[in-house]
Tab-separated table of C-alpha atoms in Angstrom:
chain	number	residue	atom	x	y	z
A	1	MET	CA	209.700	47.210	170.930
A	2	PRO	CA	206.235	46.374	172.683
A	3	PRO	CA	203.535	44.966	170.204
A	4	ALA	CA	201.748	48.145	170.559
A	5	ALA	CA	204.307	49.706	168.199
A	6	SER	CA	202.446	49.593	164.901
A	7	ALA	CA	202.389	51.999	161.916
A	8	LEU	CA	200.763	52.871	158.805
A	9	ILE	CA	202.795	54.197	156.051
A	10	THR	CA	201.257	55.934	153.140
A	11	GLY	CA	203.653	55.855	150.075
A	12	ILE	CA	205.138	52.515	151.093
A	13	THR	CA	205.952	51.553	147.573
A	14	GLY	CA	208.169	54.571	147.121
A	15	GLN	CA	211.665	55.787	147.994
A	16	ASP	CA	210.886	57.131	151.372
A	17	GLY	CA	208.103	54.831	152.541
A	18	SER	CA	210.604	51.750	151.799
A	19	PHE	CA	213.413	52.964	154.024
A	20	LEU	CA	211.213	53.876	156.501
A	21	ALA	CA	209.253	50.494	156.500
A	22	GLU	CA	212.771	48.920	156.852
A	23	LEU	CA	213.554	51.390	159.747
A	24	LEU	CA	210.200	50.720	161.622
A	25	LEU	CA	210.550	46.782	160.884
A	26	GLU	CA	214.134	46.832	162.385
A	27	LYS	CA	212.580	48.297	165.601
A	28	GLY	CA	210.036	45.811	165.944
A	29	TYR	CA	206.979	47.633	164.565
A	30	GLU	CA	204.041	45.982	162.963
A	31	VAL	CA	203.818	47.952	159.750
A	32	THR	CA	200.839	48.517	157.459
A	33	GLY	CA	201.689	49.743	153.979
A	34	LEU	CA	198.878	51.672	152.207
A	35	VAL	CA	198.629	50.957	148.369
A	36	ARG	CA	196.730	52.228	145.659
A	37	GLY	CA	194.367	49.690	144.225
A	38	ASP	CA	194.987	46.008	144.702
A	39	VAL	CA	197.256	45.101	147.156
A	40	ASP	CA	198.656	42.192	144.946
A	41	ARG	CA	200.047	44.545	142.818
A	42	PRO	CA	203.918	45.155	142.844
A	43	LEU	CA	205.334	47.328	145.706
A	44	GLY	CA	208.169	49.254	143.786
A	45	CYS	CA	210.654	50.089	146.314
A	46	ALA	CA	209.329	47.610	149.098
A	47	GLU	CA	208.528	44.621	147.122
A	48	HIS	CA	211.596	42.806	149.170
A	49	LEU	CA	209.640	43.829	152.309
A	50	ARG	CA	206.032	42.291	151.207
A	51	GLU	CA	206.106	39.285	153.432
A	52	GLN	CA	207.058	41.552	156.275
A	53	LEU	CA	204.190	44.107	155.827
A	54	GLN	CA	200.549	44.342	156.353
A	55	LEU	CA	199.070	45.900	153.276
A	56	VAL	CA	195.704	48.008	152.688
A	57	GLY	CA	194.233	49.592	149.651
A	58	ALA	CA	193.244	53.221	149.453
A	59	ASP	CA	193.426	56.406	147.094
A	60	LEU	CA	194.531	59.828	147.969
A	61	LEU	CA	191.850	61.225	146.002
A	62	ALA	CA	189.072	59.103	148.020
A	63	PRO	CA	188.879	60.569	151.262
A	64	ASP	CA	186.578	57.618	152.380
A	65	SER	CA	189.087	54.905	151.560
A	66	LEU	CA	191.632	56.589	153.862
A	67	ARG	CA	189.430	56.471	156.512
A	68	ARG	CA	188.734	52.815	155.962
A	69	ALA	CA	192.307	52.035	155.895
A	70	ILE	CA	193.061	53.700	159.236
A	71	ASP	CA	190.037	52.178	160.700
A	72	SER	CA	191.194	48.882	159.496
A	73	ALA	CA	195.091	49.429	160.686
A	74	ARG	CA	194.500	51.054	163.907
A	75	PRO	CA	197.955	52.123	163.940
A	76	ARG	CA	199.764	54.103	166.873
A	77	GLU	CA	201.665	56.061	164.397
A	78	ILE	CA	200.829	57.371	160.805
A	79	TYR	CA	203.444	58.662	158.264
A	80	HIS	CA	201.689	60.140	155.617
A	81	LEU	CA	204.453	60.227	152.898
A	82	ALA	CA	202.461	59.931	149.598
A	83	ALA	CA	201.877	62.585	146.968
A	84	PRO	CA	202.735	63.588	143.614
A	85	SER	CA	206.406	64.393	143.864
A	86	PHE	CA	207.537	65.536	140.396
A	87	VAL	CA	206.935	69.365	140.690
A	88	PRO	CA	206.563	70.274	136.793
A	89	ALA	CA	203.555	67.846	136.613
A	90	SER	CA	201.591	70.028	139.043
A	91	TRP	CA	201.264	72.672	136.645
A	92	GLU	CA	199.561	70.437	134.284
A	93	ARG	CA	197.228	69.054	136.930
A	94	PRO	CA	196.940	71.450	139.600
A	95	GLU	CA	193.253	70.438	140.727
A	96	GLU	CA	194.450	66.917	141.275
A	97	THR	CA	197.759	68.008	142.838
A	98	ILE	CA	195.579	70.168	145.707
A	99	ALA	CA	193.466	67.186	146.147
A	100	ALA	CA	195.819	64.637	146.320
A	101	ILE	CA	198.324	66.486	148.549
A	102	THR	CA	196.161	68.591	151.010
A	103	GLY	CA	193.008	66.750	150.571
A	104	SER	CA	194.702	63.470	151.543
A	105	ALA	CA	196.319	64.927	154.535
A	106	ALA	CA	193.162	66.654	155.575
A	107	ALA	CA	191.276	63.242	155.169
A	108	ILE	CA	193.964	61.664	157.551
A	109	LEU	CA	193.761	64.177	160.158
A	110	GLN	CA	190.173	64.099	160.227
A	111	ALA	CA	189.981	60.435	160.620
A	112	VAL	CA	192.625	60.221	163.239
A	113	ARG	CA	190.580	62.955	165.129
A	114	GLU	CA	187.277	60.645	164.818
A	115	LEU	CA	188.745	57.248	165.314
A	116	ASP	CA	191.374	57.990	167.830
A	117	ALA	CA	192.911	61.242	168.665
A	118	SER	CA	195.675	59.885	170.481
A	119	THR	CA	197.417	58.683	167.020
A	120	ARG	CA	200.213	60.059	166.326
A	121	VAL	CA	200.854	61.520	162.715
A	122	PHE	CA	203.574	62.912	160.470
A	123	VAL	CA	202.846	64.766	157.418
A	124	SER	CA	205.539	65.174	154.819
A	125	ALA	CA	205.966	68.808	153.941
A	126	SER	CA	208.501	70.125	151.775
A	127	GLY	CA	211.190	72.924	151.530
A	128	ALA	CA	209.300	74.220	148.196
A	129	ILE	CA	206.911	75.839	150.555
A	130	PHE	CA	209.281	78.442	151.073
A	131	GLY	CA	209.706	79.647	147.369
A	132	ASP	CA	210.567	83.130	147.079
A	133	ALA	CA	211.576	83.313	150.702
A	134	PRO	CA	213.239	86.511	151.859
A	135	GLU	CA	216.105	84.238	153.319
A	136	SER	CA	218.157	81.433	152.880
A	137	PRO	CA	218.704	78.980	154.684
A	138	GLN	CA	215.062	78.941	155.745
A	139	ARG	CA	213.801	78.034	159.089
A	140	GLU	CA	210.606	76.758	160.313
A	141	ASP	CA	209.568	80.226	161.032
A	142	THR	CA	210.642	81.623	157.437
A	143	PRO	CA	208.065	83.324	155.589
A	144	CYS	CA	206.698	80.981	152.856
A	145	ARG	CA	206.157	82.427	149.628
A	146	PRO	CA	205.395	79.187	147.426
A	147	THR	CA	205.729	79.636	143.324
A	148	THR	CA	204.125	76.128	142.132
A	149	PRO	CA	200.957	74.621	142.442
A	150	TYR	CA	202.860	71.394	144.152
A	151	ALA	CA	204.319	73.974	146.590
A	152	ILE	CA	200.974	75.752	147.459
A	153	ALA	CA	199.454	72.026	148.372
A	154	LYS	CA	202.266	71.269	150.413
A	155	LEU	CA	202.141	74.502	152.426
A	156	ALA	CA	198.350	74.303	152.761
A	157	ALA	CA	198.947	70.585	154.224
A	158	HIS	CA	201.632	72.063	156.532
A	159	GLN	CA	199.437	74.599	157.906
A	160	LEU	CA	196.432	72.224	158.441
A	161	VAL	CA	198.717	70.153	160.588
A	162	GLY	CA	199.602	73.334	162.638
A	163	ALA	CA	196.057	74.309	163.008
A	164	LEU	CA	194.412	70.751	163.934
A	165	ARG	CA	197.545	70.506	166.372
A	166	GLU	CA	196.451	73.695	167.878
A	167	HIS	CA	192.692	73.186	167.751
A	168	ASP	CA	192.095	69.748	168.602
A	169	ARG	CA	195.338	68.874	170.417
A	170	LEU	CA	196.387	66.002	167.976
A	171	HIS	CA	200.081	64.648	168.151
A	172	ALA	CA	200.595	65.837	164.444
A	173	SER	CA	203.895	66.787	163.033
A	174	SER	CA	204.944	68.244	159.861
A	175	GLY	CA	208.277	67.651	158.441
A	176	ILE	CA	209.750	70.381	156.211
A	177	VAL	CA	211.886	67.844	154.070
A	178	TYR	CA	214.290	69.228	151.469
A	179	ASN	CA	215.374	67.227	148.591
A	180	HIS	CA	216.626	63.792	149.406
A	181	GLU	CA	218.017	61.115	147.101
A	182	SER	CA	219.061	57.651	147.088
A	183	GLU	CA	219.311	54.578	144.271
A	184	ARG	CA	215.723	54.300	144.870
A	185	ARG	CA	214.880	57.686	143.535
A	186	PRO	CA	212.818	57.338	140.079
A	187	GLU	CA	215.327	58.228	136.801
A	188	GLN	CA	213.101	61.226	135.959
A	189	PHE	CA	214.661	63.103	138.899
A	190	VAL	CA	218.032	64.946	138.006
A	191	THR	CA	220.084	63.550	140.557
A	192	ARG	CA	219.425	59.844	139.133
A	193	ARG	CA	219.702	61.099	135.448
A	194	ILE	CA	223.181	62.331	136.768
A	195	THR	CA	224.430	59.211	138.465
A	196	ARG	CA	222.839	56.804	136.049
A	197	GLY	CA	224.124	58.851	133.185
A	198	ALA	CA	227.888	58.909	134.595
A	199	ALA	CA	227.519	54.852	135.148
A	200	ALA	CA	226.314	54.351	131.477
A	201	ILE	CA	228.903	56.387	129.992
A	202	ALA	CA	231.813	54.592	132.290
A	203	LEU	CA	230.367	51.341	130.822
A	204	GLY	CA	230.334	52.749	127.246
A	205	LEU	CA	226.449	52.404	126.959
A	206	GLN	CA	226.204	56.264	126.799
A	207	ASP	CA	228.059	59.003	124.884
A	208	GLU	CA	226.765	61.932	126.601
A	209	LEU	CA	224.972	63.676	129.393
A	210	THR	CA	222.531	66.292	128.606
A	211	LEU	CA	221.249	68.608	131.409
A	212	GLY	CA	219.538	72.304	131.995
A	213	ASN	CA	220.659	74.758	134.469
A	214	LEU	CA	223.915	73.645	136.048
A	215	ASP	CA	223.749	76.409	138.496
A	216	ALA	CA	220.612	75.420	140.328
A	217	VAL	CA	221.167	75.239	144.056
A	218	ARG	CA	219.621	72.142	146.040
A	219	ASP	CA	220.076	71.174	149.644
A	220	TRP	CA	220.452	67.271	149.089
A	221	SER	CA	220.535	64.770	151.947
A	222	PHE	CA	220.078	60.751	151.973
A	223	ALA	CA	216.483	59.714	152.029
A	224	GLY	CA	217.255	57.190	154.981
A	225	ASP	CA	218.319	60.077	157.155
A	226	ILE	CA	215.386	62.029	156.691
A	227	VAL	CA	212.847	59.363	157.381
A	228	TYR	CA	214.933	58.727	160.450
A	229	GLY	CA	214.018	62.240	161.504
A	230	ALA	CA	210.483	61.825	160.756
A	231	TRP	CA	210.313	58.877	163.389
A	232	LEU	CA	212.138	60.707	165.842
A	233	MET	CA	209.445	63.532	165.565
A	234	LEU	CA	206.862	61.027	166.225
A	235	GLN	CA	208.726	59.735	169.320
A	236	GLN	CA	208.544	63.398	170.865
A	237	ASP	CA	206.019	64.041	174.070
A	238	ARG	CA	205.399	67.160	172.091
A	239	ALA	CA	204.180	67.245	168.356
A	240	ASP	CA	205.975	69.945	166.507
A	241	ASP	CA	207.160	71.298	162.729
A	242	TYR	CA	210.797	70.563	161.840
A	243	VAL	CA	213.103	71.423	158.692
A	244	LEU	CA	214.962	68.374	157.977
A	245	ALA	CA	217.905	68.979	155.557
A	246	SER	CA	221.408	68.961	155.593
A	247	GLY	CA	221.871	72.804	155.694
A	248	MET	CA	224.655	72.445	152.835
A	249	PRO	CA	224.131	73.911	149.551
A	250	HIS	CA	225.475	72.220	146.302
A	251	THR	CA	224.736	72.903	142.473
A	252	VAL	CA	223.747	70.748	139.864
A	253	ALA	CA	227.192	71.229	138.503
A	254	GLU	CA	228.919	70.002	141.495
A	255	LEU	CA	226.777	66.888	141.790
A	256	ALA	CA	227.499	65.817	138.032
A	257	GLN	CA	231.439	66.499	138.995
A	258	ALA	CA	231.018	64.494	142.138
A	259	ALA	CA	229.228	61.496	139.973
A	260	PHE	CA	231.754	61.660	137.211
A	261	GLU	CA	234.741	61.323	139.782
A	262	CYS	CA	233.536	58.127	141.042
A	263	VAL	CA	233.911	56.637	137.618
A	264	ASP	CA	237.508	58.480	137.204
A	265	LEU	CA	236.052	60.609	134.283
A	266	ASP	CA	236.323	64.372	133.478
A	267	VAL	CA	232.795	65.734	133.559
A	268	GLU	CA	233.609	68.577	131.177
A	269	ARG	CA	234.129	65.913	128.426
A	270	TYR	CA	230.707	64.306	128.627
A	271	LEU	CA	228.310	67.009	129.793
A	272	ARG	CA	226.008	69.501	127.141
A	273	VAL	CA	223.815	71.700	128.420
A	274	ASP	CA	220.313	72.134	126.252
A	275	PRO	CA	219.076	75.500	126.633
A	276	ARG	CA	215.430	74.062	126.352
A	277	LEU	CA	215.690	72.291	129.532
A	278	ILE	CA	216.814	75.343	131.468
A	279	ARG	CA	214.179	76.633	133.754
A	280	PRO	CA	214.333	80.524	135.406
A	281	GLN	CA	216.734	80.788	138.394
A	282	GLU	CA	215.313	80.611	141.486
A	283	LYS	CA	215.336	83.993	143.338
A	284	THR	CA	216.217	82.308	146.864
A	285	PRO	CA	218.640	79.339	147.254
A	286	SER	CA	216.390	76.271	148.500
A	287	VAL	CA	218.721	75.471	151.444
A	288	GLY	CA	217.279	74.268	154.767
A	289	ASP	CA	218.453	75.267	158.423
A	290	PRO	CA	218.425	71.904	160.546
A	291	THR	CA	219.156	73.384	163.763
A	292	LYS	CA	215.848	72.719	165.464
A	293	ALA	CA	216.116	69.148	164.598
A	294	ARG	CA	219.418	68.622	165.613
A	295	THR	CA	219.052	70.316	168.892
A	296	VAL	CA	215.380	69.194	169.877
A	297	LEU	CA	215.549	65.624	168.275
A	298	GLY	CA	219.217	64.791	168.589
A	299	TRP	CA	219.064	64.259	164.717
A	300	GLU	CA	222.225	64.068	162.880
A	301	PRO	CA	222.588	63.274	159.189
A	302	GLN	CA	224.709	60.354	158.619
A	303	VAL	CA	225.604	60.093	155.063
A	304	PRO	CA	227.390	63.250	153.743
A	305	PHE	CA	226.701	64.765	150.086
A	306	GLU	CA	229.747	62.643	148.569
A	307	GLN	CA	229.285	59.492	150.126
A	308	LEU	CA	225.339	59.549	148.724
A	309	VAL	CA	226.454	60.492	145.293
A	310	GLU	CA	229.146	57.483	145.366
A	311	ARG	CA	226.457	55.446	146.649
A	312	MET	CA	224.133	55.829	143.921
A	313	VAL	CA	226.692	55.760	141.105
A	314	ALA	CA	227.801	52.189	142.438
A	315	ALA	CA	223.963	50.983	142.520
A	316	ASP	CA	223.600	52.369	139.001
A	317	LEU	CA	226.861	50.745	137.991
A	318	ARG	CA	225.624	47.363	139.445
A	319	SER	CA	221.898	47.695	137.806
A	320	LEU	CA	223.383	48.730	134.194
A	321	ARG	CA	225.808	45.942	134.419
A	322	ALA	CA	223.180	43.249	135.439
A	323	ALA	CA	220.803	44.582	132.696
A	324	ALA	CA	223.994	44.012	130.025
A	325	THR	CA	224.882	40.425	131.018
A	326	PRO	CA	222.877	37.815	129.102
A	327	SER	CA	220.638	35.582	131.446
């Protein structure tokens, strides 16, 4: 890869940012990570990459700082992954959610337009933009009916990418990404609660696992596969929007069963449902149709659902054993 291969990643400290940074470094990129505040602060999921990264400070809620970061790094590619990602919190802070998601995307696209319009930009949208869509699975042209402040903000950013791509001929693409997981997913998300719960019960550290709606349907993929799709999008001659998803629906109950099978336990013995945790059932199953990405990008997920769950449970077993071992 020539020295001109350079990228700026927002959200470098998170699950997606760390997997993407690993991918780009393997391909010979110079990678700059955007961090909030002091560049010496812990890098979360990307801490192991610190010595291989350039770092620059900025804040999603401060557009001028985003512009300065882009001006300083002058990357050939920008991957805008950073955003508040815990959907329930968007109800508590809708104004901040809109500013952090839509405002930051607008600031980055405007900076690119003014500093170097040849810079290629990936903006991470979400399958949540479809909300109560009239069909499942959802495609790139499925009508959007978002139902949360988070989804509304993501839809606005997604549409802005398309508008500026058309108006200013920017090489800007929106990835409509569905749920994607790994051992780096924060523990407040249901997937990690399940895999860590199964591991803890297997090790005798926990007696039961309490969940809400077991019938909720999701389209789960491996985070590493998703960021590879993002990279492929910026390698195309023509920018466009793509659904990145497995195309396979699974319920929370199925995920729990798969996790407990990894530790040879009967999930029904340990799983409890708390009615207080049950949210209203969604009208339309959140499942993506990745046909376009597979056809145009040649993208194909490498980690199937069962292998993803097994990977997460194994990582949780390792970390819980390490935490229980005296130093």
